[in-house]
C-alpha positions as a printed NumPy array, in Angstrom:
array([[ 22.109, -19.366,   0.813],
       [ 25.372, -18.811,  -1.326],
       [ 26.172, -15.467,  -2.506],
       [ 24.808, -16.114,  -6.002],
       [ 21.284, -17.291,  -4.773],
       [ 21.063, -14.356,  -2.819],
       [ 21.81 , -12.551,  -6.137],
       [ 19.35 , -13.479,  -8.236],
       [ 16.471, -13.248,  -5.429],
       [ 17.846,  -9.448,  -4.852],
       [ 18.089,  -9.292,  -8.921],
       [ 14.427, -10.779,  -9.297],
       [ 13.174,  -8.265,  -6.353],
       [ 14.277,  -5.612,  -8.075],
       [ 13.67 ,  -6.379, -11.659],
       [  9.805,  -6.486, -10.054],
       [  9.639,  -2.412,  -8.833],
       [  9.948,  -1.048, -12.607],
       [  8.916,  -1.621, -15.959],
       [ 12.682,  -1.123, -17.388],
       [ 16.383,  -1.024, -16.032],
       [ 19.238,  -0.367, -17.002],
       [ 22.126,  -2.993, -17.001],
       [ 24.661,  -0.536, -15.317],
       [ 21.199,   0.494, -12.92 ],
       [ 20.755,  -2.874, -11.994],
       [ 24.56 ,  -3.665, -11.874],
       [ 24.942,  -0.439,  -9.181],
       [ 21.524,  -1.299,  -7.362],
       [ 23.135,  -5.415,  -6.128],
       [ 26.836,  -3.749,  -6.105],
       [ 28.166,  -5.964,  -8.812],
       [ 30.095,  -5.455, -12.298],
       [ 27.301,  -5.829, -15.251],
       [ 29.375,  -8.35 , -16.426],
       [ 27.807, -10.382, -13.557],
       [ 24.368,  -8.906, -13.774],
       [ 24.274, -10.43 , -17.481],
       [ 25.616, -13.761, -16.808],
       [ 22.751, -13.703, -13.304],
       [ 20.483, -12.838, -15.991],
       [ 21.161, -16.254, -17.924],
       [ 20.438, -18.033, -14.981],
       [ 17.156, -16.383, -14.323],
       [ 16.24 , -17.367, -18.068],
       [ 17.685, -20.855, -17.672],
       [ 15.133, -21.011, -14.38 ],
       [ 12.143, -20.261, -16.935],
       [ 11.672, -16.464, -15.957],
       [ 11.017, -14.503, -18.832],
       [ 13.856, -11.715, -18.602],
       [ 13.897,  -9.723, -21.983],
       [ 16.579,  -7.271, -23.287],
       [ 15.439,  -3.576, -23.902],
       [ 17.053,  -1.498, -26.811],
       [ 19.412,   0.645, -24.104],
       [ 22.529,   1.908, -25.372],
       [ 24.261,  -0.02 , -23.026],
       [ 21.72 ,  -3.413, -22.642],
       [ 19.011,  -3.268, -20.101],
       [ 16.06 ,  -6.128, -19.062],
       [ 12.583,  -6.084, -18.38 ],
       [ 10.886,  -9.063, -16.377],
       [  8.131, -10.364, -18.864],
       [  4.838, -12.222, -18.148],
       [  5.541, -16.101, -17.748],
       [  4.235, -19.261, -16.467],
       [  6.615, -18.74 , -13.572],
       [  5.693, -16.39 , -10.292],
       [  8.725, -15.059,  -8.766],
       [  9.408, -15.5  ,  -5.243],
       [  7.989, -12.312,  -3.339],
       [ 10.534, -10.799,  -0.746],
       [  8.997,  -9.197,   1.978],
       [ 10.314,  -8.038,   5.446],
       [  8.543,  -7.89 ,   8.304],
       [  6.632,  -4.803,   8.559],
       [  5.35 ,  -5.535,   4.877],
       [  4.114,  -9.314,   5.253],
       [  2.26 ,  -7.648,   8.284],
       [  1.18 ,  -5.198,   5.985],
       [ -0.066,  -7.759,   3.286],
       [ -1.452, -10.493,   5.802],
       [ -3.729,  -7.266,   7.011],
       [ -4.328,  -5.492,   3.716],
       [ -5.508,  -9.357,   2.36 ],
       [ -8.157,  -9.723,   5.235],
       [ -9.438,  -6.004,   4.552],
       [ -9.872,  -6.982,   1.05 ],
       [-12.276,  -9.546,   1.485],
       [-14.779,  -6.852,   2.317],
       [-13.557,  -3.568,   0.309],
       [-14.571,  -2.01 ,  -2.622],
       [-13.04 ,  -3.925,  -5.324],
       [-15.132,  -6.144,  -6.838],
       [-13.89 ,  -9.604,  -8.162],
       [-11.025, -10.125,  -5.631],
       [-12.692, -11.5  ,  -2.166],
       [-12.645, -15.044,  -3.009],
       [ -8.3  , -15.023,  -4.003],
       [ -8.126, -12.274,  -1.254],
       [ -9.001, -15.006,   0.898],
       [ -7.146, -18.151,  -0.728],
       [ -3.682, -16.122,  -0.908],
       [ -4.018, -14.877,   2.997],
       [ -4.493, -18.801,   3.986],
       [ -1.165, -19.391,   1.953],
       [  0.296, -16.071,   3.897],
       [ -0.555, -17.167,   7.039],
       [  0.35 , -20.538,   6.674],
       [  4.439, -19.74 ,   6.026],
       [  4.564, -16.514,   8.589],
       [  6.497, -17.092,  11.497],
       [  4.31 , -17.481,  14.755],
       [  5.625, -14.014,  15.359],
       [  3.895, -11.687,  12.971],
       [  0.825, -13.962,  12.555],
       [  0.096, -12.724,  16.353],
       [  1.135,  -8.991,  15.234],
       [ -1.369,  -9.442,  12.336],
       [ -3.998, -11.136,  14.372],
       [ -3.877,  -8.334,  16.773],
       [ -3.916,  -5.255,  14.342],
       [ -6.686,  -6.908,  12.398],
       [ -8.967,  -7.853,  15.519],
       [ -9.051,  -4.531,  17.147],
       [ -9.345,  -2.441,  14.155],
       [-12.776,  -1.349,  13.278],
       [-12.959,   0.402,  10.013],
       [-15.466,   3.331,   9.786],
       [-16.136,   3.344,   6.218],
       [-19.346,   4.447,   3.793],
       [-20.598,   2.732,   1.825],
       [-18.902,   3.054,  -1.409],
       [-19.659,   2.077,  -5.201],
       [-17.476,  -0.89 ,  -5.573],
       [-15.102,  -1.166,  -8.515],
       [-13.611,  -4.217, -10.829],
       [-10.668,  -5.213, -10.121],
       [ -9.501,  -5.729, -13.512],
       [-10.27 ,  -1.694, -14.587],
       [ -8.196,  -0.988, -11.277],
       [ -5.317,  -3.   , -12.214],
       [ -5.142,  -1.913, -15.77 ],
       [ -5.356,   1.555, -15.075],
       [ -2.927,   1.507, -12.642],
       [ -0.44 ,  -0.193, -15.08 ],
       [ -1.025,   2.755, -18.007],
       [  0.158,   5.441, -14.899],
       [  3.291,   3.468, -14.312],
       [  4.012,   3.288, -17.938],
       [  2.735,   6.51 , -18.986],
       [  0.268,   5.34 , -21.994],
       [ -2.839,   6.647, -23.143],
       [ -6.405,   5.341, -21.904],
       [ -9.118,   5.453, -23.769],
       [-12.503,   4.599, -22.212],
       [-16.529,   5.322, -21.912],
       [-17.135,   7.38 , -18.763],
       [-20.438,   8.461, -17.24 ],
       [-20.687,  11.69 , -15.357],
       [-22.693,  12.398, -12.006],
       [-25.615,  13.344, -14.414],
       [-25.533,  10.351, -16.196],
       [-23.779,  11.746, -19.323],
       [-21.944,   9.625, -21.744],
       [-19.001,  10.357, -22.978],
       [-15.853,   8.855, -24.772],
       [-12.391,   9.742, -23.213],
       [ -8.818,   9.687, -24.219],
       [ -6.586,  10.634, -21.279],
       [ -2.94 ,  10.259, -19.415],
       [ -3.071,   8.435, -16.267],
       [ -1.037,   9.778, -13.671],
       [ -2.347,   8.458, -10.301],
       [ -5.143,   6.405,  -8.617],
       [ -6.34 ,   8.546,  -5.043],
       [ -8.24 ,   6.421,  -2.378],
       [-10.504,   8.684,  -0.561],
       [-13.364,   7.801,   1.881],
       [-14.189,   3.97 ,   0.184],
       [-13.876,   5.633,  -3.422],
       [-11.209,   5.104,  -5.964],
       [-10.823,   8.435,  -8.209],
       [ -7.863,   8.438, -11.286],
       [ -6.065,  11.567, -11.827],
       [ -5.39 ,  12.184, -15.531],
       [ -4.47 ,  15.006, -18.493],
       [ -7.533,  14.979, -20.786],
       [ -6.312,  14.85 , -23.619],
       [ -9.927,  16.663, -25.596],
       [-10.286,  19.33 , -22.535],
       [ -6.492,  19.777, -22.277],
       [ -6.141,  19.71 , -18.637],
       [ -6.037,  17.667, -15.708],
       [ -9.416,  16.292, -14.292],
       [-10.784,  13.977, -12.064],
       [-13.075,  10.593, -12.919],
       [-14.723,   8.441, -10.179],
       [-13.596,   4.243, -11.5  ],
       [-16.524,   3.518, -10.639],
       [-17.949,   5.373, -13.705],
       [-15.389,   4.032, -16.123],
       [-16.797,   1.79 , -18.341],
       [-15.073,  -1.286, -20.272],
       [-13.487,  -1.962, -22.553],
       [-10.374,  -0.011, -22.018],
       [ -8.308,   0.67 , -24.463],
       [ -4.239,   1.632, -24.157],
       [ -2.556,   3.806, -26.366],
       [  1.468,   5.052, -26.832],
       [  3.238,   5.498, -24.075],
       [  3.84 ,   9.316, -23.467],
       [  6.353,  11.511, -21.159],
       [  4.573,  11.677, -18.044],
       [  3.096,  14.523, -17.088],
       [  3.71 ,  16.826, -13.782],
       [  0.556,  18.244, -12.427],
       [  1.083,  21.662, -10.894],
       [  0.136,  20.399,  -7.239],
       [  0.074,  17.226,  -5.117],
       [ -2.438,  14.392,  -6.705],
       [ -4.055,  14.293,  -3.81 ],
       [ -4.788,  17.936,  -3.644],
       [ -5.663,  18.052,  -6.986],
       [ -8.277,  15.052,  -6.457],
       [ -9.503,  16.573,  -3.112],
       [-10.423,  19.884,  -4.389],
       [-12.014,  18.178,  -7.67 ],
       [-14.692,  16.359,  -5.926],
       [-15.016,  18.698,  -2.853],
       [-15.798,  21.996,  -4.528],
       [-14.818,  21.765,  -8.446],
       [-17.364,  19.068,  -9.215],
       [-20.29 ,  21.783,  -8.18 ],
       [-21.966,  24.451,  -9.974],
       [-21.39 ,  26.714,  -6.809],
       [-17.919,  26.917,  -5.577],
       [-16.599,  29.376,  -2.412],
       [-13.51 ,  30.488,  -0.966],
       [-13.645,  31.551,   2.782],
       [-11.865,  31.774,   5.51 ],
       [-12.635,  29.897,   9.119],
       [-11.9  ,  31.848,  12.039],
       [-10.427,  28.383,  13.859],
       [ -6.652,  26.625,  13.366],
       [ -6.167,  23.961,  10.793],
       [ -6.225,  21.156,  13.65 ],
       [ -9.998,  22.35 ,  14.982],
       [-11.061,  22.763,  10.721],
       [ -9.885,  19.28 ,  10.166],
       [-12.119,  18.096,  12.59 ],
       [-15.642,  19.741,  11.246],
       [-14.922,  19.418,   7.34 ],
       [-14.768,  16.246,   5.667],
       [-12.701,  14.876,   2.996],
       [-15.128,  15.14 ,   0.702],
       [-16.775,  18.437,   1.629],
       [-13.901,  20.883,   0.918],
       [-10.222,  20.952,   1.006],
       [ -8.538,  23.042,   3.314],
       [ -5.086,  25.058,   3.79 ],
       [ -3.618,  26.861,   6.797],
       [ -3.187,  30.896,   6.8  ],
       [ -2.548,  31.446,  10.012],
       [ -1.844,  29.658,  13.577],
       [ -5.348,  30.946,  14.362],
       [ -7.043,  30.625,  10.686],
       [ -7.791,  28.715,   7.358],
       [ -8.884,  28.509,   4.01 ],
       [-11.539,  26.174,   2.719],
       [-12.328,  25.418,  -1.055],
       [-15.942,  24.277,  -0.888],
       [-18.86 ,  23.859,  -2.828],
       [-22.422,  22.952,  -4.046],
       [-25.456,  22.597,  -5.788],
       [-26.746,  25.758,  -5.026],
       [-25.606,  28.773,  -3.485],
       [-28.55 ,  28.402,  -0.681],
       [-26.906,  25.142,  -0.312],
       [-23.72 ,  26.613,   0.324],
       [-24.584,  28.749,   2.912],
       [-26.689,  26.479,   5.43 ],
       [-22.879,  24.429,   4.789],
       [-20.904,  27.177,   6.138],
       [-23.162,  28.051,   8.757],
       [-23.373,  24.407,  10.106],
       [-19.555,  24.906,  10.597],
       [-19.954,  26.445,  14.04 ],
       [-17.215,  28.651,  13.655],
       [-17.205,  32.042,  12.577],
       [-15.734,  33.009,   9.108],
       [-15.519,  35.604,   5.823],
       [-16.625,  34.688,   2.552],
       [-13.866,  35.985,  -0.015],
       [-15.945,  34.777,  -3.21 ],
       [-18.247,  34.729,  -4.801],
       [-20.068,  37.721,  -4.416],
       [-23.389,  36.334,  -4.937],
       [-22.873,  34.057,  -1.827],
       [-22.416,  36.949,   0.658],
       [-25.694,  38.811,  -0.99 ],
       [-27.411,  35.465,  -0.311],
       [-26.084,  35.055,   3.473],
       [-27.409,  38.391,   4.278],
       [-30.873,  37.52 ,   2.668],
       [-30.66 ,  34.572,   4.425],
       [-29.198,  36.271,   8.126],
       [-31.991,  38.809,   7.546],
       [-34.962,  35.812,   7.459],
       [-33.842,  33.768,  10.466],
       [-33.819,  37.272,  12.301],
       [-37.151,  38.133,  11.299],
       [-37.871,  34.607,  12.506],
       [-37.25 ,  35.207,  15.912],
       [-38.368,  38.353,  16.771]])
């Protein structure tokens, strides 16, 4: 290709990773003068894609919705990545997306070179997910809540607790967090003024967008945040103890979803649990197989020695 195809495929690849740049951004990113970016610009327009100015001091362009797909650059770890992540999806959790999952990996497959279609063959063949079954989600909630956390605007939806509680919301997205099957969205409630937690599954359409806002930094990784919201926040009962094992062995008898952990020690750990009820939390701990201390709350240790106390009248 000449050097001014390659160009505008490099300025159309990169025009697709963000909402907004910056002429003099874009201009640095393809090692150009932005003299050149504007007049690659014109050509992009003149080839029907819909390339808009933004109101930047110094001139910057969004890529707009149009008739016209751009070309999708990949290399060749990520068209394995795709031609995999496209089979997967014909049997995931998102509703509404196995039928084009299926058309769009027939057009993948048909242009890879002979190559990766073997490397994608392979890792798809002998991979056997291990998955629960999850409440599946639509596709279209996904995608629209994942385009209010990249640019930072206000949702407003109907959500439906674990009780079965309804309830209108106006939050900040900040991040979508896969874990075990289930999608969960990470957001600043806006009414409760802090950061919580909803399952997508129990968002409810329509969805409304708002402003866009300055994002938001939550105080610790999303998916910490997420893991300790539906491991041990979401419960009446929540405990903090200590495991007498290292991280490694922990990892290995706690589940995602039962409690988020955090090393103390090479030969210790903490775990954030929790449950229904505080007998409930107990037979959980014990069923660790490990020993461990219970630093709150107090209640629970009252209720492990009530409970110690019965088994060993039990067996006498």
């Amino acid at each position: 290709m000449s050097d001014a195809s390659t160009r505008l495929l490099r300025l159309l690849s990169i025009l697709q990773s963000r909402r907004d740049w910056p002429c003099a951004d874009l201009a640095e990113r393809i090692g150009v003068t932005p003299r050149t970016v504007r007049r690659d610009v014109q050509r992009l327009r003149d080839l029907g894609y819909p390339v808009h100015g933004t109101p930047e001091v110094a001139g910057g362009y969004r890529l707009g919705a149009g008739a016209v797909l751009p070309p999708l650059l990949l290399d060749d770890d990520e068209a394995v990545a795709v031609a995999v992540g496209l089979r997967t999806a014909t049997g995931g959790s998102v509703t509404g997306i196995e039928e084009v999952s299926v058309r769009a990996m027939a057009k993948l497959e048909q242009v890879l070179p002979a190559r990766l279609r073997r490397r994608a063959n392979a890792l798809h063949t002998f991979t056997v997910p291990l998955l629960r079954a999850a409440a599946a989600v639509d596709a279209h909630v996904l995608a629209a809540i994942a385009g209010a956390c990249r640019d930072s605007e206000r949702v407003r939806f109907g959500y439906r607790n674990h009780a079965g509680e309804e309830s209108r919301r106006t939050v900040e997205p900040h991040r979508l967090v896969n874990a075990s099957g289930r999608w969960y969205l990470l957001a600043w409630d806006i009414d409760r003024d802090d950061w919580r937690t909803f399952r997508v599954d129990r968002i409810q359409p329509p969805m409304s967008t708002g402003p866009r806002v300055p994002p938001r930094t939550p105080p610790e990784d999303a998916v910490d945040l997420v893991w300790r919201g539906v491991s041990s926040d979401a419960y009446e009962y929540q405990a903090r103890v200590i495991l007498r094992v290292p991280l490694v062995e922990a990892e290995e008898r706690v589940s995602a979803l039962s409690g988020a952990l955090k090393p103390v020690d090479a030969t210790s750990c903490e775990l954030r649990t929790g449950a229904g009820t505080l007998d409930m939390l107990a037979i959980h701990l014990a069923m660790m197989g490990c020993d461990f201390e219970v630093l709150e709350p107090a209640e629970l240790v009252e209720r492990i020695r009530d409970m110690a106390d019965r088994l060993g009248r039990a067996v006498r």
